[in-house]
Short mmCIF file of C-alpha atoms and ligand atoms in Angstrom, two decimals:
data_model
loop_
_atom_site.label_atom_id
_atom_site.label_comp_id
_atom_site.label_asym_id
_atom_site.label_seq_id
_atom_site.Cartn_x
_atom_site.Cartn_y
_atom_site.Cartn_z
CA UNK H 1 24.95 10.25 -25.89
CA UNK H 2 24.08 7.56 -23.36
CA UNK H 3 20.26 6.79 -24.83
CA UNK H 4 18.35 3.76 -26.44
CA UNK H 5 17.87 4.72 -30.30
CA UNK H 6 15.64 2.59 -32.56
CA UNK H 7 17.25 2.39 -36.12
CA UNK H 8 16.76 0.40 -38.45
CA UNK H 9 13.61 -1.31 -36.60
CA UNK H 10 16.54 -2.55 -33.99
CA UNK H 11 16.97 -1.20 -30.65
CA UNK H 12 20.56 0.67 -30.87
CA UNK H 13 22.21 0.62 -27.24
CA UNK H 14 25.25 2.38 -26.56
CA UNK H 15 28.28 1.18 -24.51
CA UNK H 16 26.95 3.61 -22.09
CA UNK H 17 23.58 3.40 -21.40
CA UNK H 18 21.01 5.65 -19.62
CA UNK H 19 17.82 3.48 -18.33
CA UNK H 20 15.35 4.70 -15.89
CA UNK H 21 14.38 3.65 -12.33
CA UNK H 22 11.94 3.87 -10.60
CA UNK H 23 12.73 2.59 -7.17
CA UNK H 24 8.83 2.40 -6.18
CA UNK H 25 6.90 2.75 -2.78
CA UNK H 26 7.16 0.25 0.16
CA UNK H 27 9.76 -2.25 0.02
CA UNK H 28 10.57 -0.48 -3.58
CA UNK H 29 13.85 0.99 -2.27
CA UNK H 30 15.05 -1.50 -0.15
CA UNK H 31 14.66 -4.11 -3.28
CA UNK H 32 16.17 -1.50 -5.72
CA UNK H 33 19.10 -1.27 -3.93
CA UNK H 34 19.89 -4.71 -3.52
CA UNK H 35 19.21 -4.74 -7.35
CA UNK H 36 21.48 -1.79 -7.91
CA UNK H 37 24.23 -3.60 -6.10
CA UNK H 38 24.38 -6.65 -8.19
CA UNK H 39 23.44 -5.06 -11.85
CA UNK H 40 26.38 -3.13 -11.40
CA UNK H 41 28.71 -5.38 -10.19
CA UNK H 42 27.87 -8.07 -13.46
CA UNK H 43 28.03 -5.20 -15.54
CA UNK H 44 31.95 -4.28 -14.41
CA UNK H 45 32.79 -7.67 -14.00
CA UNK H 46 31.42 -8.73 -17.51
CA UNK H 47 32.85 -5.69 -19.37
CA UNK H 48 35.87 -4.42 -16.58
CA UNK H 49 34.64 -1.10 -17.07
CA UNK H 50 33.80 -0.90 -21.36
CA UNK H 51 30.10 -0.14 -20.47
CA UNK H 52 28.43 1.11 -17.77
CA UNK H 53 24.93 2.02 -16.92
CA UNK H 54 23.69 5.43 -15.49
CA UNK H 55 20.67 4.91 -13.39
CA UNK H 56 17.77 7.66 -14.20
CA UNK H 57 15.71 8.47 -10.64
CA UNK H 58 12.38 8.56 -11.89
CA UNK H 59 9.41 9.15 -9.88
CA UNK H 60 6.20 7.19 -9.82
CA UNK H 61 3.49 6.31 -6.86
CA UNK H 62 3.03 7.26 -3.68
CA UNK H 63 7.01 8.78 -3.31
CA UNK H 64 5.94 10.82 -6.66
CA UNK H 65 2.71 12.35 -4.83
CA UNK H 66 4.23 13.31 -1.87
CA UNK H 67 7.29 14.57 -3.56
CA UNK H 68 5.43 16.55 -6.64
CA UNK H 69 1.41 16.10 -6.03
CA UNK H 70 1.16 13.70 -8.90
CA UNK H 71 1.06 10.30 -8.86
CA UNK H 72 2.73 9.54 -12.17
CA UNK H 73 4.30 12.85 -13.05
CA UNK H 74 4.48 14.42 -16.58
CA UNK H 75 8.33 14.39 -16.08
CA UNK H 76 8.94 10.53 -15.61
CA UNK H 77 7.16 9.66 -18.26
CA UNK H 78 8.85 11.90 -20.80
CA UNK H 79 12.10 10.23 -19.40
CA UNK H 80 10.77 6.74 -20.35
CA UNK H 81 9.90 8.11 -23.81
CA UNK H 82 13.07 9.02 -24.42
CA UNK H 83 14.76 6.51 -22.99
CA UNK H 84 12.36 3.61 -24.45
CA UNK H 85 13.64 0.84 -21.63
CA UNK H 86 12.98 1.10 -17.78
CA UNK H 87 12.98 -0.78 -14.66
CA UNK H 88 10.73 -0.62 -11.32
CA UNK H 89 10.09 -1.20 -8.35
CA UNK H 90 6.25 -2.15 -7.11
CA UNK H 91 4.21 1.23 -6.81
CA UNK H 92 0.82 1.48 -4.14
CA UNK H 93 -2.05 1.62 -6.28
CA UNK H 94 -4.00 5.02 -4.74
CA UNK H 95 -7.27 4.06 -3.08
CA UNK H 96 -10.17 6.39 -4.40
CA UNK H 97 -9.94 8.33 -7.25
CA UNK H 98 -7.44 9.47 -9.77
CA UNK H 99 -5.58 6.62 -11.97
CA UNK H 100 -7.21 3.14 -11.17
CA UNK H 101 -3.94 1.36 -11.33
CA UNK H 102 -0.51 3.08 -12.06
CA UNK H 103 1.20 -0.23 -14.01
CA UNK H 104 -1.76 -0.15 -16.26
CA UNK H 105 -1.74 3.22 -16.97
CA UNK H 106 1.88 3.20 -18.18
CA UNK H 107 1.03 -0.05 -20.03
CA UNK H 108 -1.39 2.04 -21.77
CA UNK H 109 0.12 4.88 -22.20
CA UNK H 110 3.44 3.11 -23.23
CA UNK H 111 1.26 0.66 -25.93
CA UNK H 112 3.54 -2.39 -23.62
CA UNK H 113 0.62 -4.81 -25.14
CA UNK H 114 2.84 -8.10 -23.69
CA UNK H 115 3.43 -9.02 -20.31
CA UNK H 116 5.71 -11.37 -20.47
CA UNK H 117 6.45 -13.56 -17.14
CA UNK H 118 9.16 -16.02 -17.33
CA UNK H 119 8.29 -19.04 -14.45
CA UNK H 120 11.74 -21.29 -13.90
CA UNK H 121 12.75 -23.62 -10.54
CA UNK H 122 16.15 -23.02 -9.42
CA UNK H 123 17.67 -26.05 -7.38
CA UNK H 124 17.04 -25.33 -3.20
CA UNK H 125 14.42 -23.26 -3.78
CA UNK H 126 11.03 -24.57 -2.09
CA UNK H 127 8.11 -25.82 -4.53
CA UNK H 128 5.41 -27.67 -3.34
CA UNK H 129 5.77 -29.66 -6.15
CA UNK H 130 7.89 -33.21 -6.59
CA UNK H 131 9.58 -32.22 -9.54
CA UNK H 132 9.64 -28.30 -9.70
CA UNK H 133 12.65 -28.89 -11.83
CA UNK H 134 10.33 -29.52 -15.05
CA UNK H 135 8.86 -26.19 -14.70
CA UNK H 136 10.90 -23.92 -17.29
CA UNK H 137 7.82 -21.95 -18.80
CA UNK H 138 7.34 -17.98 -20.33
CA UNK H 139 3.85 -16.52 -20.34
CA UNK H 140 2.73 -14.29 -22.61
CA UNK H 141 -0.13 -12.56 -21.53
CA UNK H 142 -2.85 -9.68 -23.28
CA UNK H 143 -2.02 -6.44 -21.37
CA UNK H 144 -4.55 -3.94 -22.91
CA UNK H 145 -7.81 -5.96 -23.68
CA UNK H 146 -10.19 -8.31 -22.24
CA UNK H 147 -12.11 -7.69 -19.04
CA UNK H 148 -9.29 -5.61 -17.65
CA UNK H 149 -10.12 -2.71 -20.56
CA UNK H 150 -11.34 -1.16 -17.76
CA UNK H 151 -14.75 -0.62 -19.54
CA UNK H 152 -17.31 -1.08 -16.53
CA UNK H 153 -20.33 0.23 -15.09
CA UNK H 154 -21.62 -0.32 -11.33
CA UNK H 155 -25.08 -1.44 -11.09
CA UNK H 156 -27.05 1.20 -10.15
CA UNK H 157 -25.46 3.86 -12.75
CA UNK H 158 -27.24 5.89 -15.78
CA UNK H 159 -24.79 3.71 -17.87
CA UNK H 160 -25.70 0.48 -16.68
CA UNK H 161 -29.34 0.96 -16.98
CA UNK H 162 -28.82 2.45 -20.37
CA UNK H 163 -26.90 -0.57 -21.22
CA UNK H 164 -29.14 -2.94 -19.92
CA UNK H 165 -32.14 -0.78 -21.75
CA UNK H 166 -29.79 -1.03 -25.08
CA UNK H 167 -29.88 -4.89 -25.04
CA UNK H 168 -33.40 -5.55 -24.10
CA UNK H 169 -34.51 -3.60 -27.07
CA UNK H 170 -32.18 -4.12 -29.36
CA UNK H 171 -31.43 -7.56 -28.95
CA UNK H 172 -34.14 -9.13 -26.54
CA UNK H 173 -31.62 -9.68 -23.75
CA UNK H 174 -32.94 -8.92 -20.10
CA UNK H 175 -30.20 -8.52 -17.44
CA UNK H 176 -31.42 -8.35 -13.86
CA UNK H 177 -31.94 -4.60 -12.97
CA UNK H 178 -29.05 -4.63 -10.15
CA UNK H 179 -26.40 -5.90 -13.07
CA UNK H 180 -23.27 -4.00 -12.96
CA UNK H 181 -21.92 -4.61 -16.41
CA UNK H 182 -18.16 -4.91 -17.88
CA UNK H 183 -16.87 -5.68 -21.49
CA UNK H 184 -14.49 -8.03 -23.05
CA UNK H 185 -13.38 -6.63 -25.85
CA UNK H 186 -10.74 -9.14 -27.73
CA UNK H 187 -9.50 -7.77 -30.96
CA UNK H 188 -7.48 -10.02 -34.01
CA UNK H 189 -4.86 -7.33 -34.55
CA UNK H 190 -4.09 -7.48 -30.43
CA UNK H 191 -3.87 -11.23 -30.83
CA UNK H 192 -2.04 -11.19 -33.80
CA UNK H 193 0.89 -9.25 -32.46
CA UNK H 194 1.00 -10.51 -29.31
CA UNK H 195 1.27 -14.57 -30.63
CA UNK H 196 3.92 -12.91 -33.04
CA UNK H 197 5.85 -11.32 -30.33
CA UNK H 198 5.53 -14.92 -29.13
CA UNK H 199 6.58 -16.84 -31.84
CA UNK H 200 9.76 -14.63 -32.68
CA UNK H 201 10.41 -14.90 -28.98
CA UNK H 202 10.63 -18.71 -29.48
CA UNK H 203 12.63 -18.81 -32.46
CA UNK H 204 15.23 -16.65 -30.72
CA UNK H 205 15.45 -18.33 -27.51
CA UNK H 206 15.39 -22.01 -29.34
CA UNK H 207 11.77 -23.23 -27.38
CA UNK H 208 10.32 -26.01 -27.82
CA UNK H 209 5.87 -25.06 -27.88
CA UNK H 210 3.45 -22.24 -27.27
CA UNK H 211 0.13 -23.39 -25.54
CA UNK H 212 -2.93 -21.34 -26.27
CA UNK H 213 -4.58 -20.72 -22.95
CA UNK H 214 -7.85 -20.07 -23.77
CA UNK H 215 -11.58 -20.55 -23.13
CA UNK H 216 -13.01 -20.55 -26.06
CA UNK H 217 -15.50 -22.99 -25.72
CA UNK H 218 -17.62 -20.87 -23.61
CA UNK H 219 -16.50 -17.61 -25.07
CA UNK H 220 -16.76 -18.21 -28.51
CA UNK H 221 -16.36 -14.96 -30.40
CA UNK H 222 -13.89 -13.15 -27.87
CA UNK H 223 -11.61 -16.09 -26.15
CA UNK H 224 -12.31 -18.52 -29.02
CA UNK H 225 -11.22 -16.17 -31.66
CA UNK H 226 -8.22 -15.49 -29.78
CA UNK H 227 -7.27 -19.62 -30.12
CA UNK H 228 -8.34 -19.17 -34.22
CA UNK H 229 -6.10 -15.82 -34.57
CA UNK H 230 -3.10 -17.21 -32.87
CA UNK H 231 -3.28 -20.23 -34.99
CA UNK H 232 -3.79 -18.36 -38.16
CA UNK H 233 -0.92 -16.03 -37.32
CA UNK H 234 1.46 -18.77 -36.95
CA UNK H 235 0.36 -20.93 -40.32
CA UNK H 236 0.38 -17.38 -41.91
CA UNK H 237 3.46 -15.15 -40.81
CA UNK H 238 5.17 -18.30 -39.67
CA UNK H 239 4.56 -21.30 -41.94
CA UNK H 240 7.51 -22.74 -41.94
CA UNK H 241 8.89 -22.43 -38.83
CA UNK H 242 5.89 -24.03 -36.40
CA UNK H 243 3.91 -27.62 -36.78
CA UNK H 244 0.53 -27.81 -35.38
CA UNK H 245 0.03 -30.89 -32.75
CA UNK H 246 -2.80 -31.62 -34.92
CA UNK H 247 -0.21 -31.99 -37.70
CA UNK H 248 2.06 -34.10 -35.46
CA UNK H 249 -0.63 -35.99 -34.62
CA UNK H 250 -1.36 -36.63 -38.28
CA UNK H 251 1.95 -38.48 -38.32
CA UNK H 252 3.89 -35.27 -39.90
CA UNK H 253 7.22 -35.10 -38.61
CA UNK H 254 8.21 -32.68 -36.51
CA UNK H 255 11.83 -31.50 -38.40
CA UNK H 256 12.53 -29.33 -35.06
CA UNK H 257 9.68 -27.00 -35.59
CA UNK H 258 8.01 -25.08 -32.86
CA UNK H 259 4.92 -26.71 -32.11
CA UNK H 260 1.72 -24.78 -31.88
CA UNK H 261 -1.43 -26.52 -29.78
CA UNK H 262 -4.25 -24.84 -27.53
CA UNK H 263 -5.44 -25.82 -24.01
CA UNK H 264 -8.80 -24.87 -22.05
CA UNK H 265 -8.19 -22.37 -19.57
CA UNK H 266 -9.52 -24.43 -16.42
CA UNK H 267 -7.48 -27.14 -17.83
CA UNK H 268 -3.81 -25.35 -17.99
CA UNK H 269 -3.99 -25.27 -14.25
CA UNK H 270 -3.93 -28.76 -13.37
CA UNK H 271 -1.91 -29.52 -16.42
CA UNK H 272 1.07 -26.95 -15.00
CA UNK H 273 0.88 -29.32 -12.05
CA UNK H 274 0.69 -32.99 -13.32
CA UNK H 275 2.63 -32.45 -16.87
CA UNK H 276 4.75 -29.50 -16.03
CA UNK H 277 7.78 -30.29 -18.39
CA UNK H 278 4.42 -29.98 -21.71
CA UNK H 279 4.16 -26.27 -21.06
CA UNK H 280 6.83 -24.27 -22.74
CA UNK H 281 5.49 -20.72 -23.70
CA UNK H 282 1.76 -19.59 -22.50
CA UNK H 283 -0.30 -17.15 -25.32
CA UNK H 284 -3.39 -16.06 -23.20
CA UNK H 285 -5.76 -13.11 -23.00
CA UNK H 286 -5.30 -10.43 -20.50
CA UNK H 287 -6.80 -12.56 -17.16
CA UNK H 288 -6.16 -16.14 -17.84
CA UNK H 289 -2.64 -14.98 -18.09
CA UNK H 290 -2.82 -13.15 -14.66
CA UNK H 291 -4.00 -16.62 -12.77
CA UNK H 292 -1.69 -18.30 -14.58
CA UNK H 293 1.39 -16.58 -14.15
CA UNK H 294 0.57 -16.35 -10.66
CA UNK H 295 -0.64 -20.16 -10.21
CA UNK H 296 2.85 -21.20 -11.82
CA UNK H 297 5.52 -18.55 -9.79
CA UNK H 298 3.66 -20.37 -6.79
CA UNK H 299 5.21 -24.03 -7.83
CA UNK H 300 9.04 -22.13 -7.74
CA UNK H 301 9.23 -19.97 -4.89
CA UNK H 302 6.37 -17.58 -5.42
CA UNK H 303 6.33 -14.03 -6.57
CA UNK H 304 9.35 -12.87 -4.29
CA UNK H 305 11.21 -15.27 -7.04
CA UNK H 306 9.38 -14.51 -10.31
CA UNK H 307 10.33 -11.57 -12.65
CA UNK H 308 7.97 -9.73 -15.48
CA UNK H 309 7.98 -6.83 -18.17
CA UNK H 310 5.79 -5.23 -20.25
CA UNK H 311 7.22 -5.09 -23.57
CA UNK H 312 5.55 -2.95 -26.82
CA UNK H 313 6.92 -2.36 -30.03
CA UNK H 314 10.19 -1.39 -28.54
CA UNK H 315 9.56 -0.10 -25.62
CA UNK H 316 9.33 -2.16 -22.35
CA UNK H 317 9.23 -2.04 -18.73
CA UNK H 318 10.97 -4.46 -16.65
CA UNK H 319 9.41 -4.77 -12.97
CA UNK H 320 9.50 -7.07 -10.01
CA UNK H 321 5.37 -9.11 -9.44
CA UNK H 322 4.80 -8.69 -6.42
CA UNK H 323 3.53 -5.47 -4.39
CA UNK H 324 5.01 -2.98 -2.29
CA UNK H 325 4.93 -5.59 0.62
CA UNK H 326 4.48 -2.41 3.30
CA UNK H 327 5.02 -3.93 6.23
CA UNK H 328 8.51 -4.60 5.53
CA UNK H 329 9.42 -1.07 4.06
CA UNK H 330 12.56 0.15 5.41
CA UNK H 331 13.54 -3.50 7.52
CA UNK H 332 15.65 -4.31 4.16
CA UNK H 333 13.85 -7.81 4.72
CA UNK H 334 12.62 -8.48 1.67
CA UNK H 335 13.69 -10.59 -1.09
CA UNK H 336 15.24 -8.84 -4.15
CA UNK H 337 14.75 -11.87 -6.89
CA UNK H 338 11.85 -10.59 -8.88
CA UNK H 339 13.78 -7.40 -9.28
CA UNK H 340 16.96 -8.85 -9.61
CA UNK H 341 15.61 -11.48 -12.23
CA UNK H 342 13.60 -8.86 -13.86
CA UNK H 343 16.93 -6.91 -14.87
CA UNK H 344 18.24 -10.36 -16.28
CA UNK H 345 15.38 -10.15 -18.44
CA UNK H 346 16.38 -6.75 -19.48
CA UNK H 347 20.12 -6.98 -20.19
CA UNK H 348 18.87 -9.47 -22.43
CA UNK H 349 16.44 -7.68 -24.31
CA UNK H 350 19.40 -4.94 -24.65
CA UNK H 351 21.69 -7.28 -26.02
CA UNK H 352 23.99 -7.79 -22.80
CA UNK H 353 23.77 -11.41 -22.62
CA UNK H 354 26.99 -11.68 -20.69
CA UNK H 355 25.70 -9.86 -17.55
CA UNK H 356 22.51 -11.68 -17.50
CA UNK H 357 24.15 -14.98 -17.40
CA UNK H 358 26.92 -13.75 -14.99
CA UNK H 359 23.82 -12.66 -12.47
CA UNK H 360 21.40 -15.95 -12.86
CA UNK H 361 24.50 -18.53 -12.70
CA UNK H 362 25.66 -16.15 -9.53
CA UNK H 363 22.14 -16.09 -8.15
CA UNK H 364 21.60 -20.15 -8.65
CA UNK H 365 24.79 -20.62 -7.16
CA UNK H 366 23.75 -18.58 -3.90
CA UNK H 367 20.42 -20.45 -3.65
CA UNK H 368 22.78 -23.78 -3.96
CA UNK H 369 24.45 -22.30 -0.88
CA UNK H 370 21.34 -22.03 1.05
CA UNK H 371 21.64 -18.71 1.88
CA UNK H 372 17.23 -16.99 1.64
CA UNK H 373 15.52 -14.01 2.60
CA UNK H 374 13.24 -14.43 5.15
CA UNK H 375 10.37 -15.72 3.17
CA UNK H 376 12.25 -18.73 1.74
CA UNK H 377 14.23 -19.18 4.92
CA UNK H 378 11.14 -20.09 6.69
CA UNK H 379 10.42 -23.01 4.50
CA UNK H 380 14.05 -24.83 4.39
CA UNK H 381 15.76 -26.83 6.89
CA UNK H 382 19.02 -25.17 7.46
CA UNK H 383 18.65 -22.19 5.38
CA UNK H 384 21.12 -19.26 6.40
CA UNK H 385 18.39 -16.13 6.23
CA UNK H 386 19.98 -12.85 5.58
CA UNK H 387 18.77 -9.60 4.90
CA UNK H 388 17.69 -7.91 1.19
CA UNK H 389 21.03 -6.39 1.02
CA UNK H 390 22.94 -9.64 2.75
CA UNK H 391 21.63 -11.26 -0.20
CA UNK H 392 22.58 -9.07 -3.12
CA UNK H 393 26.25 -9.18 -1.67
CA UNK H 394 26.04 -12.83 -1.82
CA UNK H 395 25.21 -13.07 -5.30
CA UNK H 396 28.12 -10.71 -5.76
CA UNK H 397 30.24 -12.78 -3.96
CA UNK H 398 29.63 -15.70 -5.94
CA UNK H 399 29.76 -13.97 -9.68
P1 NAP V 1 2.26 -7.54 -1.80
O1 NAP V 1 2.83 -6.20 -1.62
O2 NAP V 1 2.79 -8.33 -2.97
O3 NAP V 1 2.52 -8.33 -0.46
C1 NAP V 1 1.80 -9.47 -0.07
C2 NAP V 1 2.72 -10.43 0.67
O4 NAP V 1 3.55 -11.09 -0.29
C3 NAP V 1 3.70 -9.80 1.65
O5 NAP V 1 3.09 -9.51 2.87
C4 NAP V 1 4.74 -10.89 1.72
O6 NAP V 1 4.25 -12.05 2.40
C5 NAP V 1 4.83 -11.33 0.28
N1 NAP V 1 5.82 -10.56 -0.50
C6 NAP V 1 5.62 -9.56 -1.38
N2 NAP V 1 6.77 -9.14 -1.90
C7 NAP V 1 7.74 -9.88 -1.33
C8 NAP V 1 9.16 -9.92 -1.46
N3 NAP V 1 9.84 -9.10 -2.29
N4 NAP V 1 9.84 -10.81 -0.70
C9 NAP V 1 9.21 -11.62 0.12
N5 NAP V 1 7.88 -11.65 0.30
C10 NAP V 1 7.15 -10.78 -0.43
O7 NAP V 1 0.67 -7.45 -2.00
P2 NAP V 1 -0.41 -6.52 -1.31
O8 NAP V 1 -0.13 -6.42 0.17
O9 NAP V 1 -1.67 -7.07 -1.79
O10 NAP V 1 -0.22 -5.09 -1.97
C11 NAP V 1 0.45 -3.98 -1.36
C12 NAP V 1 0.47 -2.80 -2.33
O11 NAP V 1 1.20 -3.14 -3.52
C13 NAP V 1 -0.91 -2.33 -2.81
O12 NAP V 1 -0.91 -0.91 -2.87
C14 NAP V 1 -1.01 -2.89 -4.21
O13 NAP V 1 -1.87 -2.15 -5.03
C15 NAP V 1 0.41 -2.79 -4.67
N6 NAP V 1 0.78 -3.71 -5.77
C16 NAP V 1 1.63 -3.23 -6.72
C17 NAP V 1 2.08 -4.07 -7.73
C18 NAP V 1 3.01 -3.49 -8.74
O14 NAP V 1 3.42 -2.35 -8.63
N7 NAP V 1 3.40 -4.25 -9.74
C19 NAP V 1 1.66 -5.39 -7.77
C20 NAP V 1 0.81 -5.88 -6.77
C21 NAP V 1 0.37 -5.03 -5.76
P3 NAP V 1 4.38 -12.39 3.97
O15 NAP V 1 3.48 -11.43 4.67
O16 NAP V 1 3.91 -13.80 4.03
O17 NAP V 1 5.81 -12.24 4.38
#
């Protein structure tokens, strides 16, 4: 048997493993390959042959519709059930109708409640910042509350007036009469596993702070309780292991404890900028965390660069941040990092440590050697650009 098992509340993987991929629409393929290429190469030259991966075609987006007239069909995600850990590529969102956004619906449907972006600089890579070096950060954002519940109504619907109607009597509130009208819903027991997923996540990789991003101030009961629940989870579940900077600040010592402290939303982004090297792990709600992953893969390279994965219980899919890019489908242009990086992230979370490290050291050492896509390229002096599947030979090359 080649699957993921979950026993004993561990993921079980065997020596030969089964994951699913979905290559994805646009540039999907042309970065999958590339991705392909140098997954398998770390994995051979790690383990010379002891484990090996079986890719699982799995269809999803605009490729799925065309091939089988659904969008996200009944068949791929029955494979990711019983396979528990995937990997794609970007999928089109379809315009009009049907699913609003395919990555949320398996985020839903999957119960992957943390997205969790990992922002680091890699020397040669271009940052408009002075010392992109200090930036070394994880965000873990909300993926199933907040405004993005999807709970909405546009202005001029039976809902909305009905809504608007609800609050005037009930609670004296008068909206204007063209209000459209969404919720934020912000729940403790979402909070409360998401800043524990981000706790253990620190005590296993040996960081330094999490950094509520939150605005809480303003949005007292849904944001604000989200800074209260975080902090109460870690004093609670985590006593001993975190120090509050209010503590440290009270002149306890810090004994290498993780140190919890909370940040205003507007804030974090100028703080990412002038104090990079203070941010170590982000805890936000559902949007915050989408500006601020973005804002931050900006200062090292941009989303081309930055990986991501949606991670539940156990189950978790690993996918590259950007879009389908379709005006470079099929030029094998593109550059393959967010993919590539985002299958570091998951040999990690399946225990194969050695093959992440072979790929990132093998990747840093390429970017050392100048050699970019296109979109990097264009920003360096003296920057050999190659194509998507130049580049993923390169890293190969230099494992
Ligand atoms: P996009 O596909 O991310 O592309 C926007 C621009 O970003 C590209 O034109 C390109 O910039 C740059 N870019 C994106 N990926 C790159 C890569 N791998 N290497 C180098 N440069 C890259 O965003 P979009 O045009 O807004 O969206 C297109 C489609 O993707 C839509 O259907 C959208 O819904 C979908 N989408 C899917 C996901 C997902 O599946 N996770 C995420 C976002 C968007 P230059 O033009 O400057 O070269």
């Amino acid at each position: 048997m080649a699957k993921i098992k979950i026993e004993d509340g561990k993921l079980k993987v065997p020596d030969e493993v089964d994951i699913p991929f979905i290559e994805g629409d646009g540039t999907g393929p042309d970065i999958s390959r590339a991705a392909k290429l140098v997954f398998e190469a770390a994995v051979k030259k790690a383990y010379g042959g002891r484990r090996k991966v079986n890719w699982i075609e799995a269809l999803a987006g605009e490729s799925a519709y065309k091939r089988t007239g659904s969008w996200l069909p009944e068949e791929t995600l029955q494979t990711i059930k019983e396979h528990i850990v995937a990997i794609k590529g970007p999928l089109t969102t379809p315009v009009g109708g049907g699913i609003r956004s395919l990555n949320v619906a398996l985020r839903q449907i999957f119960d992957l409640y943390a997205c969790v972006r990992p922002v680091k600089y890699y020397s040669g890579v271009p940052s408009p910042l002075k010392h992109p070096e200090k930036v070394d950060a994880v965000v873990f954002r909300e993926n199933t509350e907040d405004v993005y519940a999807g709970i909405e109504w546009k202005y001029d619907s039976p809902e909305a007036r009905r809504v608007r109607e609800f609050l005037k009597e009930e609670f004296k509130i008068s909206l204007r009469e063209d209000s459209g009208i969404g919720l934020k819903p912000i729940s403790e027991f979402a909070t409360r596993r998401l800043m524990r997923k981000a706790i253990n996540y620190a005590i296993a990789k040996n960081r330094k702070s999490i950094t509520i991003m939150h605005k809480g101030n303003i949005m007292k009961f849904t944001e604000g309780a989200f800074r209260e629940w975080c902090y109460k989870t870690a004093k609670e579940e985590f006593g001993d292991k975190i120090i509050t900077e209010a503590e440290l600040a009270e002149g306890k010592s810090q004994d290498s404890k993780i140190v919890i402290k909370d940040r205003i939303a507007d804030n974090m982004f100028q703080q990412i900028l002038t104090r990079s090297d203070e941010y170590d792990i982000i805890i936000s709600p559902n949007l915050n965390g989408d500006y601020i992953s973005d804002a931050l893969a900006g200062l090292v390279g941009g989303l081309g660069v930055a990986p991501g994965a949606n991670i539940g219980d156990f189950y978790a899919i690993f996918e590259a941040t950007h879009g389908t890019a379709p005006k470079y489908a099929g030029l094998d242009k593109v550059n393959p990092t967010s993919l590539i990086l985002s299958g570091v992230m998951m040999f990690e979370y399946i225990g194969w440590n050695e093959v992440a490290t072979l790929i990132e050291s093998a990747l840093k050492e390429t970017f050392l050697k100048k050699i970019f896509t296109y979109d990097l390229a264009r920003q360096i002096e003296g920057a050999k650009e190659v194509k998507c599947s130049e580049f993923a030979k390169a890293i190969v090359d230099n494992m």
